Each structure stands twice: as structure tokens, then as C-alpha cells.
């Protein structure tokens, strides 16, 4: 998982990053609320961990900003020295999914992260997934549209499954390179753009079939479900979705 950590104490941040790295997660640490929000609202993360007391604002303020501005309910854990019942209730009411007291205990932290990952993607273990007229068989690695098999490459399948499992969520080009291609984030991102353009045609992801792949300028892509009334409206300019 890609995790964003809000922690202003350098040693604490390094300790938490070491725990997560050992379990195979990638963790970016930010010492201020502004730096954290700038990253979380413009990049793609799977989960956030927040301290309460930071220099420029409270962790509660940061979480409320994330919930108000982010386009999907990213799992959020508070990890802080504050452990009163009132503090825990306040954080949960602000949108936190879990609450842990410092110091971070490796086994407990990773177990809580794994539990939140399962809750945020409950279909991950299913063999057959249904998304409107699309049927995705994860064991046979085939996709049906209105009952008919689509001709897709292995990379087409991986990309389509990742899009459906994250529909409604902004996926940056860098994240797609990491998750679908297994490549470093700093290579030429035209790889993603070229493949996404082909996938739109091969997959039949369009308003008539209930979905669209929307290009978010200079950021990435988002798979959106289309309501029946929207499908009858004129399509967006091709420059937006190409």
C-alpha cells in the first residue's frame, strides 16, 4: 500500500516508516498539515496515518480537510499520544476509521492497516466481480461485456481490474505505473496515456455501458459510474477524455 504519514517528530516518523517498509508498504512522511494535504489531495494514497499535535494545525483539522476535499473515503488512522475517551470520540466523529496510541507497536499497527485494507476493498477475494454490464473473472482472467468476452491483453486485464476496484478515485499516472506495470514512478508517463487511450476502445467503457474513464488534467485518471440520465447527455469533448 501507499501510505501518507503526518508526523512532525523525525525519529517517530522514521520508526513508523521502518515498520511499514518491513511489511512491504511505501510510506511518505510529512511534518506539517499543509505539506500533508498538498500531497494527499494531489497524489494517490491507499491510507493515511495522522498525528494530532503538529505545528501548523491539528490532525483533526487535517482530517476534516481530507474528508471535505478528497473524492473517495480514504482509510484514516490516528496515531497519537492523546488517548482520552473524549479525544478518541472526537477523532472518530471527524472521520477517522481507527485510533491508536503512541508508541507505535509494529504488530498492532500492521494488523490494523490490513483490517482497514480488507474493509475498503471487500471484493478483493472474490473470483467473479460484477460492474454493471461487465463481468470480471479474476481466476480465468477474462472480462465479459453483456455476456460476450472481450479481446484484451494481460496488461489490459490488470489495468481494467484496478480501475474497477478503485472506481470514483483519482489514480495518478505514477500510481498506475507502480501498481499495474510494476515500474518506477519517474519513468516516462506516456506509457500510461497511450495504453489508456487504447483501453477505452477495447473495453467499451463509455456512457452507454454505464462507465467512463475521465482524464484529470496533469494528474491522472478516474473511472466514473454514469447514471442512466447522464448517458443520454452529449459526451465530453474528446480532448478531456483522450
Coordinates of N, CA and C in Angstrom, one line a residue:
X1 N 0.8 -1.2 0.0 CA 0.0 0.0 0.0 C 0.9 1.3 0.0
X2 N 0.3 2.3 -0.6 CA 1.0 3.6 -0.5 C 0.3 4.4 0.6
X3 N 1.1 4.8 1.6 CA 0.6 5.4 2.9 C 1.2 6.8 3.1
X4 N 0.4 7.7 3.4 CA 0.9 9.1 3.8 C 0.8 9.2 5.3
X5 N 1.9 9.7 5.9 CA 2.0 9.8 7.3 C 2.2 11.3 7.7
X6 N 1.4 11.7 8.6 CA 1.5 13.1 9.2 C 2.2 12.9 10.6
X7 N 3.4 13.3 10.6 CA 4.2 13.2 11.9 C 5.3 14.2 11.9
X8 N 5.3 15.1 12.9 CA 6.4 16.2 12.9 C 7.6 15.8 13.6
X9 N 7.6 14.7 14.4 CA 8.8 14.3 15.1 C 9.6 13.3 14.2
X10 N 10.8 13.7 13.8 CA 11.6 13.0 12.8 C 11.8 11.5 13.2
X11 N 12.2 11.3 14.5 CA 12.5 9.9 14.9 C 11.3 9.1 14.9
X12 N 10.1 9.6 15.3 CA 8.9 8.9 15.3 C 8.5 8.6 13.8
X13 N 8.7 9.5 12.9 CA 8.4 9.2 11.5 C 9.2 8.1 11.0
X14 N 10.5 8.2 11.3 CA 11.4 7.1 10.8 C 11.0 5.8 11.3
X15 N 10.7 5.7 12.6 CA 10.3 4.5 13.2 C 9.0 3.9 12.5
X16 N 8.0 4.7 12.3 CA 6.8 4.2 11.6 C 7.1 3.8 10.2
X17 N 7.9 4.6 9.5 CA 8.3 4.2 8.1 C 9.0 2.9 8.1
X18 N 9.9 2.6 9.0 CA 10.6 1.4 9.1 C 9.6 0.2 9.3
X19 N 8.7 0.4 10.2 CA 7.7 -0.7 10.4 C 6.9 -1.0 9.1
X20 N 6.5 0.0 8.4 CA 5.7 -0.2 7.2 C 6.5 -0.7 6.1
X21 N 7.7 -0.2 6.0 CA 8.6 -0.7 4.9 C 8.9 -2.2 5.0
X22 N 9.1 -2.6 6.3 CA 9.4 -4.0 6.5 C 8.2 -4.9 6.1
X23 N 7.0 -4.4 6.1 CA 5.8 -5.1 5.7 C 5.5 -4.9 4.2
X24 N 6.4 -4.3 3.5 CA 6.2 -4.1 2.0 C 5.4 -2.9 1.6
X25 N 5.1 -2.0 2.6 CA 4.3 -0.8 2.2 C 5.3 0.4 1.9
X26 N 4.8 1.3 1.1 CA 5.6 2.5 0.8 C 5.0 3.7 1.6
X27 N 5.8 4.4 2.4 CA 5.2 5.4 3.3 C 6.0 6.7 3.0
X28 N 5.2 7.8 2.7 CA 5.8 9.1 2.6 C 5.4 9.9 3.9
X29 N 6.4 10.5 4.5 CA 6.1 11.3 5.8 C 6.1 12.8 5.5
X30 N 5.2 13.5 6.2 CA 5.1 14.9 6.1 C 5.1 15.5 7.5
X31 N 5.8 16.6 7.8 CA 5.9 17.2 9.1 C 4.8 18.2 9.4
X32 N 4.2 18.7 8.4 CA 3.1 19.8 8.6 C 1.8 19.4 7.9
X33 N 0.8 20.0 8.4 CA -0.5 19.7 7.8 C -0.6 20.2 6.4
X34 N -0.1 21.4 6.1 CA -0.1 21.9 4.7 C 0.6 21.0 3.8
X35 N 1.8 20.5 4.1 CA 2.6 19.6 3.2 C 1.8 18.3 3.0
X36 N 1.2 17.8 4.1 CA 0.5 16.6 4.0 C -0.7 16.7 3.1
X37 N -1.5 17.8 3.3 CA -2.7 18.0 2.4 C -2.3 18.2 1.0
X38 N -1.2 18.9 0.7 CA -0.8 19.1 -0.6 C -0.5 17.8 -1.3
X39 N 0.1 16.9 -0.6 CA 0.4 15.5 -1.2 C -0.9 14.7 -1.3
X40 N -1.6 14.6 -0.2 CA -2.8 13.6 -0.2 C -3.9 14.0 -1.2
X41 N -4.0 15.3 -1.4 CA -5.1 15.8 -2.3 C -4.7 15.8 -3.8
X42 N -3.4 15.6 -4.1 CA -2.9 15.7 -5.4 C -2.2 14.4 -5.9
X43 N -2.0 13.5 -5.0 CA -1.4 12.2 -5.3 C -2.3 11.1 -5.0
X44 N -1.9 9.9 -5.2 CA -2.8 8.7 -4.9 C -2.2 7.9 -3.8
X45 N -2.9 7.9 -2.6 CA -2.5 7.1 -1.5 C -3.7 6.1 -1.2
X46 N -3.3 5.0 -0.5 CA -4.3 4.0 -0.1 C -4.8 4.2 1.3
X47 N -4.0 4.9 2.1 CA -4.3 5.0 3.5 C -3.5 6.2 4.1
X48 N -4.1 6.8 5.1 CA -3.4 7.9 5.8 C -3.3 7.6 7.3
X49 N -2.1 8.1 7.9 CA -1.9 8.0 9.3 C -1.6 9.4 9.8
X50 N -2.3 9.8 10.9 CA -2.2 11.2 11.3 C -1.9 11.3 12.8
X51 N -0.9 12.2 13.1 CA -0.7 12.6 14.5 C -1.7 13.7 14.8
X52 N -1.9 14.0 16.1 CA -2.9 15.0 16.5 C -2.2 16.4 16.5
X53 N -1.1 16.4 17.3 CA -0.5 17.7 17.6 C 0.7 17.9 16.6
X54 N 0.5 18.8 15.7 CA 1.5 19.2 14.7 C 1.6 20.7 14.6
X55 N 2.7 21.3 14.0 CA 3.0 22.7 14.2 C 1.9 23.7 13.7
X56 N 1.4 23.4 12.5 CA 0.6 24.4 11.8 C -0.9 24.3 11.9
X57 N -1.4 23.1 12.4 CA -2.8 22.8 12.6 C -3.0 21.5 13.3
X58 N -4.2 21.2 13.7 CA -4.4 19.9 14.4 C -4.6 18.8 13.4
X59 N -4.4 17.6 13.8 CA -4.7 16.4 13.0 C -6.2 16.3 12.7
X60 N -7.0 16.8 13.6 CA -8.4 16.9 13.3 C -8.7 17.8 12.1
X61 N -8.1 19.0 12.1 CA -8.3 19.9 11.0 C -7.9 19.3 9.7
X62 N -6.8 18.6 9.7 CA -6.3 18.0 8.5 C -7.2 16.9 8.0
X63 N -7.7 16.1 8.9 CA -8.7 15.0 8.5 C -9.9 15.6 8.0
X64 N -10.5 16.6 8.6 CA -11.7 17.3 8.1 C -11.5 17.9 6.7
X65 N -10.3 18.4 6.5 CA -10.0 18.9 5.1 C -9.9 17.7 4.1
X66 N -9.3 16.6 4.5 CA -9.3 15.5 3.6 C -10.7 15.0 3.3
X67 N -11.5 14.8 4.3 CA -12.9 14.3 4.1 C -13.7 15.3 3.2
X68 N -13.4 16.6 3.3 CA -14.2 17.5 2.6 C -13.8 17.6 1.1
X69 N -12.5 17.4 0.9 CA -11.9 17.6 -0.5 C -11.6 16.4 -1.3
X70 N -11.3 15.3 -0.6 CA -10.9 14.1 -1.4 C -12.1 13.4 -2.0
X71 N -11.9 12.9 -3.2 CA -13.1 12.3 -3.9 C -13.4 10.9 -3.6
X72 N -12.8 10.3 -2.5 CA -13.1 9.0 -2.1 C -12.8 8.8 -0.6
X73 N -13.4 7.9 0.1 CA -13.2 7.8 1.5 C -12.0 7.0 1.9
X74 N -10.8 7.7 1.8 CA -9.6 7.0 2.1 C -9.5 6.6 3.5
X75 N -9.1 5.3 3.8 CA -9.0 4.9 5.2 C -8.0 5.8 6.0
X76 N -8.4 6.1 7.3 CA -7.6 7.0 8.1 C -7.4 6.5 9.5
X77 N -6.2 6.5 10.0 CA -5.8 6.1 11.3 C -5.2 7.2 12.1
X78 N -5.6 7.5 13.3 CA -4.9 8.4 14.2 C -3.9 7.6 15.0
X79 N -2.7 8.1 15.0 CA -1.6 7.5 15.9 C -1.0 8.7 16.7
X80 N -1.4 8.8 18.0 CA -1.1 10.0 18.7 C -0.9 9.6 20.2
X81 N -0.3 10.6 20.9 CA -0.1 10.4 22.4 C -1.4 10.7 23.1
X82 N -2.3 11.3 22.5 CA -3.6 11.7 23.2 C -4.5 10.4 23.2
X83 N -4.9 10.0 24.4 CA -5.6 8.7 24.5 C -6.8 8.7 25.4
X84 N -7.4 9.9 25.6 CA -8.6 10.0 26.4 C -9.8 9.6 25.6
X85 N -10.8 9.2 26.3 CA -12.0 8.8 25.5 C -12.6 9.9 24.7
X86 N -12.6 11.1 25.2 CA -13.1 12.3 24.5 C -12.3 12.5 23.2
X87 N -11.0 12.3 23.3 CA -10.2 12.5 22.1 C -10.5 11.5 21.0
X88 N -10.6 10.2 21.5 CA -10.9 9.1 20.5 C -12.3 9.4 19.9
X89 N -13.3 9.8 20.7 CA -14.6 10.0 20.1 C -14.5 11.2 19.1
X90 N -13.8 12.2 19.5 CA -13.7 13.4 18.6 C -13.1 13.0 17.2
X91 N -12.0 12.2 17.3 CA -11.4 11.8 16.0 C -12.3 10.9 15.2
X92 N -12.9 10.0 15.8 CA -13.8 9.1 15.1 C -15.0 9.9 14.5
X93 N -15.5 10.8 15.2 CA -16.6 11.7 14.7 C -16.1 12.6 13.5
X94 N -14.8 12.9 13.5 CA -14.3 13.7 12.4 C -14.0 12.9 11.2
X95 N -14.1 11.6 11.3 CA -13.9 10.7 10.1 C -12.8 9.7 10.1
X96 N -12.2 9.6 11.3 CA -11.1 8.6 11.4 C -11.8 7.2 11.4
X97 N -11.1 6.2 10.9 CA -11.6 4.8 10.9 C -11.0 4.0 12.0
X98 N -9.9 4.5 12.6 CA -9.3 3.8 13.7 C -8.4 4.7 14.5
X99 N -8.0 4.3 15.7 CA -7.3 5.2 16.6 C -6.4 4.4 17.4
X100 N -5.1 4.8 17.4 CA -4.0 4.1 18.2 C -3.2 5.1 19.0
X101 N -2.8 4.6 20.1 CA -2.0 5.4 21.0 C -0.5 5.1 20.8
X102 N 0.3 6.2 20.8 CA 1.8 6.0 20.8 C 2.3 5.4 22.1
X103 N 3.4 4.7 22.0 CA 4.3 4.5 20.8 C 3.7 3.4 19.9
X104 N 4.0 3.5 18.6 CA 3.5 2.6 17.6 C 4.1 1.2 17.9
X105 N 3.2 0.2 18.0 CA 3.6 -1.2 18.1 C 3.5 -1.9 16.8
X106 N 4.5 -2.4 16.3 CA 4.6 -2.9 14.9 C 3.5 -3.9 14.5
X107 N 3.3 -4.9 15.3 CA 2.3 -5.9 15.0 C 0.9 -5.3 15.0
X108 N 0.6 -4.5 16.0 CA -0.8 -4.0 16.1 C -1.0 -3.0 14.9
X109 N 0.0 -2.1 14.6 CA -0.2 -1.1 13.6 C -0.5 -1.8 12.2
X110 N 0.4 -2.8 11.9 CA 0.2 -3.5 10.6 C -1.1 -4.3 10.6
X111 N -1.5 -4.9 11.7 CA -2.8 -5.6 11.7 C -4.0 -4.7 11.5
X112 N -3.9 -3.5 12.1 CA -5.0 -2.5 11.9 C -5.0 -2.0 10.4
X113 N -3.8 -1.8 9.8 CA -3.8 -1.4 8.4 C -4.4 -2.5 7.5
X114 N -4.0 -3.7 7.8 CA -4.5 -4.8 7.0 C -6.0 -4.9 7.1
X115 N -6.6 -4.7 8.3 CA -8.0 -4.8 8.5 C -8.7 -3.7 7.7
X116 N -8.2 -2.5 7.8 CA -8.8 -1.4 7.0 C -8.7 -1.7 5.5
X117 N -7.6 -2.3 5.1 CA -7.5 -2.6 3.6 C -8.6 -3.5 3.2
X118 N -8.8 -4.5 4.1 CA -9.9 -5.5 3.7 C -11.3 -4.8 3.7
X119 N -11.5 -4.0 4.6 CA -12.8 -3.3 4.7 C -13.0 -2.3 3.5
X120 N -11.9 -1.7 3.1 CA -12.1 -0.7 2.0 C -12.2 -1.4 0.6
X121 N -11.8 -2.7 0.5 CA -11.9 -3.4 -0.7 C -12.4 -4.8 -0.5
X122 N -13.7 -4.9 -0.1 CA -14.3 -6.2 0.3 C -14.4 -7.2 -0.8
X123 N -14.3 -6.8 -2.0 CA -14.4 -7.8 -3.1 C -13.1 -8.4 -3.6
X124 N -12.0 -8.0 -2.9 CA -10.7 -8.4 -3.4 C -10.5 -9.9 -3.5
X125 N -11.2 -10.7 -2.7 CA -11.0 -12.2 -2.7 C -12.0 -12.9 -3.6
X126 N -12.9 -12.2 -4.2 CA -14.0 -12.8 -5.0 C -13.4 -13.2 -6.3
X127 N -13.9 -14.3 -6.9 CA -13.4 -14.8 -8.2 C -14.1 -14.1 -9.3
X128 N -15.4 -13.8 -9.1 CA -16.2 -13.1 -10.2 C -16.7 -11.8 -9.6
X129 N -16.4 -10.7 -10.3 CA -16.9 -9.4 -9.9 C -17.8 -8.8 -11.0
X130 N -18.9 -8.2 -10.6 CA -19.8 -7.6 -11.5 C -19.8 -6.1 -11.3
X131 N -19.7 -5.4 -12.5 CA -19.7 -4.0 -12.5 C -20.6 -3.6 -13.7
X132 N -21.9 -3.4 -13.4 CA -22.9 -3.1 -14.4 C -22.9 -4.2 -15.4
X133 N -22.7 -3.9 -16.7 CA -22.7 -5.0 -17.7 C -21.4 -5.7 -17.9
X134 N -20.4 -5.4 -17.1 CA -19.1 -6.0 -17.1 C -19.0 -7.1 -16.1
X135 N -18.5 -8.3 -16.5 CA -18.3 -9.4 -15.6 C -16.8 -9.7 -15.6
X136 N -16.1 -9.6 -14.5 CA -14.7 -9.8 -14.4 C -14.4 -11.1 -13.7
X137 N -13.8 -12.1 -14.4 CA -13.4 -13.3 -13.7 C -11.9 -13.3 -13.4
X138 N -11.6 -13.1 -12.1 CA -10.2 -12.9 -11.7 C -9.4 -14.2 -11.8
X139 N -10.0 -15.4 -11.8 CA -9.2 -16.6 -11.9 C -8.9 -16.9 -13.3
X140 N -9.9 -16.8 -14.2 CA -9.7 -17.1 -15.6 C -9.1 -15.9 -16.3
X141 N -9.1 -14.7 -15.7 CA -8.6 -13.5 -16.3 C -9.2 -13.1 -17.6
X142 N -10.6 -13.2 -17.5 CA -11.3 -12.8 -18.7 C -12.4 -11.7 -18.3
X143 N -12.8 -10.9 -19.2 CA -13.9 -9.9 -18.9 C -14.9 -10.0 -20.0
X144 N -16.2 -10.1 -19.5 CA -17.3 -10.2 -20.4 C -18.1 -8.9 -20.4
X145 N -18.5 -8.4 -21.5 CA -19.4 -7.3 -21.6 C -20.7 -7.7 -22.2
X146 N -21.8 -7.6 -21.5 CA -23.1 -8.1 -21.9 C -23.0 -9.6 -22.3
X147 N -22.2 -10.3 -21.5 CA -22.1 -11.7 -21.7 C -21.1 -12.2 -22.8
X148 N -20.5 -11.2 -23.5 CA -19.6 -11.6 -24.6 C -18.2 -11.3 -24.1
X149 N -17.2 -12.2 -24.4 CA -15.8 -12.0 -23.9 C -15.1 -10.9 -24.8
X150 N -14.4 -10.1 -24.1 CA -13.6 -9.0 -24.7 C -12.2 -9.5 -25.0
X151 N -11.6 -9.0 -26.1 CA -10.3 -9.4 -26.5 C -9.3 -8.4 -25.9
X152 N -8.6 -8.8 -24.8 CA -7.8 -8.0 -24.1 C -6.4 -8.6 -23.8
X153 N -5.4 -7.8 -23.7 CA -4.1 -8.3 -23.3 C -4.1 -8.5 -21.8
X154 N -3.0 -9.2 -21.3 CA -2.8 -9.3 -19.9 C -2.8 -8.0 -19.2
X155 N -2.1 -7.0 -19.8 CA -2.0 -5.7 -19.2 C -3.3 -5.0 -19.2
X156 N -4.1 -5.2 -20.3 CA -5.5 -4.6 -20.3 C -6.3 -5.1 -19.2
X157 N -6.2 -6.4 -18.9 CA -7.0 -7.0 -17.8 C -6.5 -6.4 -16.5
X158 N -5.2 -6.4 -16.2 CA -4.7 -5.8 -14.9 C -5.2 -4.4 -14.7
X159 N -5.1 -3.6 -15.8 CA -5.5 -2.2 -15.7 C -7.0 -2.0 -15.5
X160 N -7.8 -2.8 -16.2 CA -9.2 -2.8 -16.1 C -9.7 -3.1 -14.7
X161 N -9.1 -4.2 -14.1 CA -9.5 -4.7 -12.8 C -9.1 -3.6 -11.8
X162 N -7.9 -3.0 -11.9 CA -7.5 -1.9 -11.0 C -8.4 -0.7 -11.1
X163 N -8.9 -0.4 -12.3 CA -9.8 0.8 -12.4 C -11.1 0.5 -11.8
X164 N -11.7 -0.7 -12.0 CA -13.0 -1.1 -11.4 C -12.9 -1.1 -9.9
X165 N -11.8 -1.7 -9.4 CA -11.7 -1.8 -7.9 C -11.5 -0.4 -7.2
X166 N -11.1 0.6 -8.0 CA -10.9 1.9 -7.5 C -11.8 2.9 -8.2
X167 N -13.0 2.5 -8.6 CA -13.8 3.5 -9.3 C -14.2 4.7 -8.4
X168 N -14.2 5.8 -9.1 CA -14.5 7.0 -8.3 C -13.3 7.7 -7.7
X169 N -12.2 7.1 -7.8 CA -10.9 7.5 -7.2 C -9.9 8.0 -8.2
X170 N -9.3 9.2 -7.9 CA -8.3 9.7 -8.8 C -7.1 8.7 -8.7
X171 N -6.6 8.2 -9.8 CA -5.4 7.4 -9.9 C -4.4 8.1 -10.7
X172 N -3.3 8.5 -10.1 CA -2.2 9.2 -10.8 C -1.5 8.3 -11.8
X173 N -0.9 8.9 -12.7 CA -0.1 8.1 -13.7 C 1.0 7.3 -12.9
X174 N 1.6 8.0 -11.9 CA 2.7 7.3 -11.2 C 2.2 6.1 -10.4
X175 N 1.0 6.2 -9.9 CA 0.4 5.1 -9.1 C 0.1 3.9 -10.1
X176 N -0.4 4.2 -11.3 CA -0.7 3.2 -12.2 C 0.5 2.5 -12.7
X177 N 1.6 3.3 -12.9 CA 2.9 2.6 -13.3 C 3.4 1.7 -12.2
X178 N 3.2 2.1 -11.0 CA 3.7 1.2 -9.9 C 2.8 0.0 -9.7
X179 N 1.5 0.1 -9.7 CA 0.6 -0.9 -9.4 C 0.3 -1.9 -10.5
X180 N 0.2 -1.4 -11.7 CA -0.2 -2.2 -12.9 C 1.1 -2.6 -13.7
X181 N 2.0 -1.7 -13.8 CA 3.2 -2.1 -14.6 C 4.4 -2.6 -13.7
X182 N 4.3 -2.2 -12.5 CA 5.4 -2.6 -11.6 C 6.7 -1.8 -11.9
X183 N 6.5 -0.6 -12.4 CA 7.7 0.3 -12.8 C 7.9 1.4 -11.8
X184 N 9.0 2.0 -11.9 CA 9.4 3.2 -11.0 C 8.5 4.3 -11.5
X185 N 8.2 5.2 -10.5 CA 7.3 6.3 -10.7 C 7.9 7.4 -11.6
X186 N 9.2 7.4 -11.8 CA 9.8 8.6 -12.5 C 10.1 8.3 -14.0
X187 N 9.6 7.2 -14.5 CA 9.8 7.0 -16.0 C 8.7 7.8 -16.8
X188 N 8.9 7.7 -18.1 CA 8.0 8.5 -19.0 C 6.6 8.0 -18.8
X189 N 5.7 8.9 -18.4 CA 4.3 8.5 -18.2 C 3.4 8.4 -19.4
X190 N 4.0 8.7 -20.6 CA 3.2 8.5 -21.8 C 2.8 7.0 -22.0
X191 N 3.5 6.1 -21.3 CA 3.1 4.7 -21.3 C 1.7 4.5 -20.9
X192 N 1.4 5.2 -19.8 CA 0.0 5.1 -19.2 C -1.0 5.7 -20.2
X193 N -0.7 6.9 -20.7 CA -1.6 7.6 -21.6 C -1.9 6.8 -22.8
X194 N -0.9 6.3 -23.4 CA -1.1 5.5 -24.7 C -2.0 4.3 -24.4
X195 N -1.7 3.6 -23.3 CA -2.4 2.3 -23.0 C -3.9 2.7 -22.6
X196 N -4.1 3.8 -21.9 CA -5.4 4.1 -21.5 C -6.3 4.5 -22.7
X197 N -5.7 5.2 -23.7 CA -6.4 5.5 -24.9 C -6.9 4.3 -25.6
X198 N -6.0 3.3 -25.7 CA -6.4 2.0 -26.4 C -7.4 1.3 -25.6
X199 N -7.3 1.3 -24.3 CA -8.2 0.5 -23.4 C -9.6 1.0 -23.6
X200 N -9.8 2.4 -23.7 CA -11.2 2.9 -23.9 C -11.9 2.2 -25.1
X201 N -11.1 2.0 -26.2 CA -11.7 1.4 -27.3 C -12.0 -0.1 -27.2
X202 N -11.0 -0.8 -26.6 CA -11.1 -2.2 -26.5 C -12.1 -2.6 -25.5
X203 N -12.2 -1.8 -24.4 CA -13.1 -2.2 -23.3 C -14.5 -1.8 -23.5
X204 N -14.8 -0.8 -24.3 CA -16.1 -0.3 -24.4 C -16.6 0.4 -23.1
X205 N -15.7 1.1 -22.4 CA -16.0 1.9 -21.3 C -16.5 3.2 -21.8
X206 N -17.9 3.4 -21.8 CA -18.5 4.6 -22.3 C -19.8 4.7 -21.7
X207 N -20.4 5.9 -21.8 CA -21.7 6.1 -21.1 C -22.8 5.1 -21.4
X208 N -22.8 4.6 -22.6 CA -23.8 3.6 -23.0 C -23.7 2.3 -22.1
X209 N -22.5 2.0 -21.7 CA -22.3 0.9 -20.8 C -22.1 1.2 -19.4
X210 N -22.4 2.4 -19.0 CA -22.5 2.8 -17.6 C -21.3 3.3 -17.0
X211 N -20.2 3.5 -17.7 CA -18.9 4.0 -17.1 C -18.2 4.9 -18.1
X212 N -17.3 5.7 -17.6 CA -16.4 6.5 -18.4 C -15.1 6.6 -17.7
X213 N -14.0 6.6 -18.4 CA -12.7 6.9 -17.9 C -12.4 8.4 -18.1
X214 N -12.3 9.1 -17.1 CA -12.1 10.6 -17.2 C -10.7 10.9 -17.0
X215 N -10.2 11.7 -17.8 CA -8.8 12.3 -17.7 C -8.9 13.5 -16.8
X216 N -8.0 13.5 -15.7 CA -7.9 14.6 -14.8 C -6.6 15.3 -15.2
X217 N -6.8 16.5 -15.7 CA -5.6 17.3 -16.4 C -4.4 17.3 -15.5
X218 N -3.3 16.9 -16.0 CA -2.0 16.9 -15.4 C -1.9 16.0 -14.1
X219 N -2.9 15.2 -13.9 CA -2.9 14.4 -12.6 C -3.0 12.9 -12.9
X220 N -4.1 12.5 -13.7 CA -4.2 11.1 -13.9 C -5.6 10.7 -14.4
X221 N -6.2 9.7 -14.0 CA -7.5 9.2 -14.5 C -8.4 8.8 -13.4
X222 N -9.7 8.8 -13.7 CA -10.7 8.3 -12.7 C -11.8 7.6 -13.5
X223 N -12.1 6.3 -13.1 CA -13.2 5.6 -13.6 C -14.5 6.0 -12.9
X224 N -15.5 6.5 -13.6 CA -16.7 7.0 -13.0 C -17.9 6.2 -13.5
X225 N -18.8 5.9 -12.6 CA -20.1 5.3 -13.0 C -21.0 6.4 -13.5
X226 N -21.7 6.1 -14.6 CA -22.6 7.0 -15.2 C -24.1 6.6 -15.0
X227 N -24.8 7.6 -14.5 CA -26.3 7.3 -14.3 C -27.0 7.3 -15.7
X228 N -28.1 6.6 -15.7 CA -28.8 6.5 -17.0 C -29.2 7.8 -17.6
X229 N -29.5 8.8 -16.8 CA -29.8 10.2 -17.3 C -28.6 10.8 -17.9
X230 N -27.4 10.6 -17.3 CA -26.2 11.2 -17.9 C -25.8 10.5 -19.2
X231 N -26.1 9.3 -19.4 CA -25.7 8.6 -20.6 C -26.4 9.2 -21.8
X232 N -27.6 9.8 -21.6 CA -28.3 10.4 -22.7 C -27.8 11.8 -23.1
X233 N -26.9 12.4 -22.2 CA -26.4 13.7 -22.5 C -25.2 13.7 -23.5
X234 N -24.9 14.8 -24.1 CA -23.7 14.8 -25.1 C -22.5 14.4 -24.3
X235 N -21.6 13.7 -25.1 CA -20.3 13.3 -24.5 C -19.4 14.5 -24.3
X236 N -18.4 14.3 -23.3 CA -17.5 15.4 -23.1 C -16.6 15.5 -24.3
X237 N -16.0 16.7 -24.4 CA -15.0 16.9 -25.5 C -14.0 15.8 -25.5
X238 N -13.6 15.4 -26.7 CA -12.7 14.3 -26.8 C -11.3 14.6 -26.2
X239 N -11.0 15.9 -26.2 CA -9.7 16.3 -25.6 C -9.7 16.1 -24.1
X240 N -10.8 16.1 -23.4 CA -10.9 15.8 -22.0 C -10.7 14.4 -21.7
X241 N -11.2 13.5 -22.5 CA -11.1 12.1 -22.2 C -10.1 11.3 -23.0
X242 N -9.3 12.0 -23.8 CA -8.3 11.2 -24.6 C -7.1 10.9 -23.8

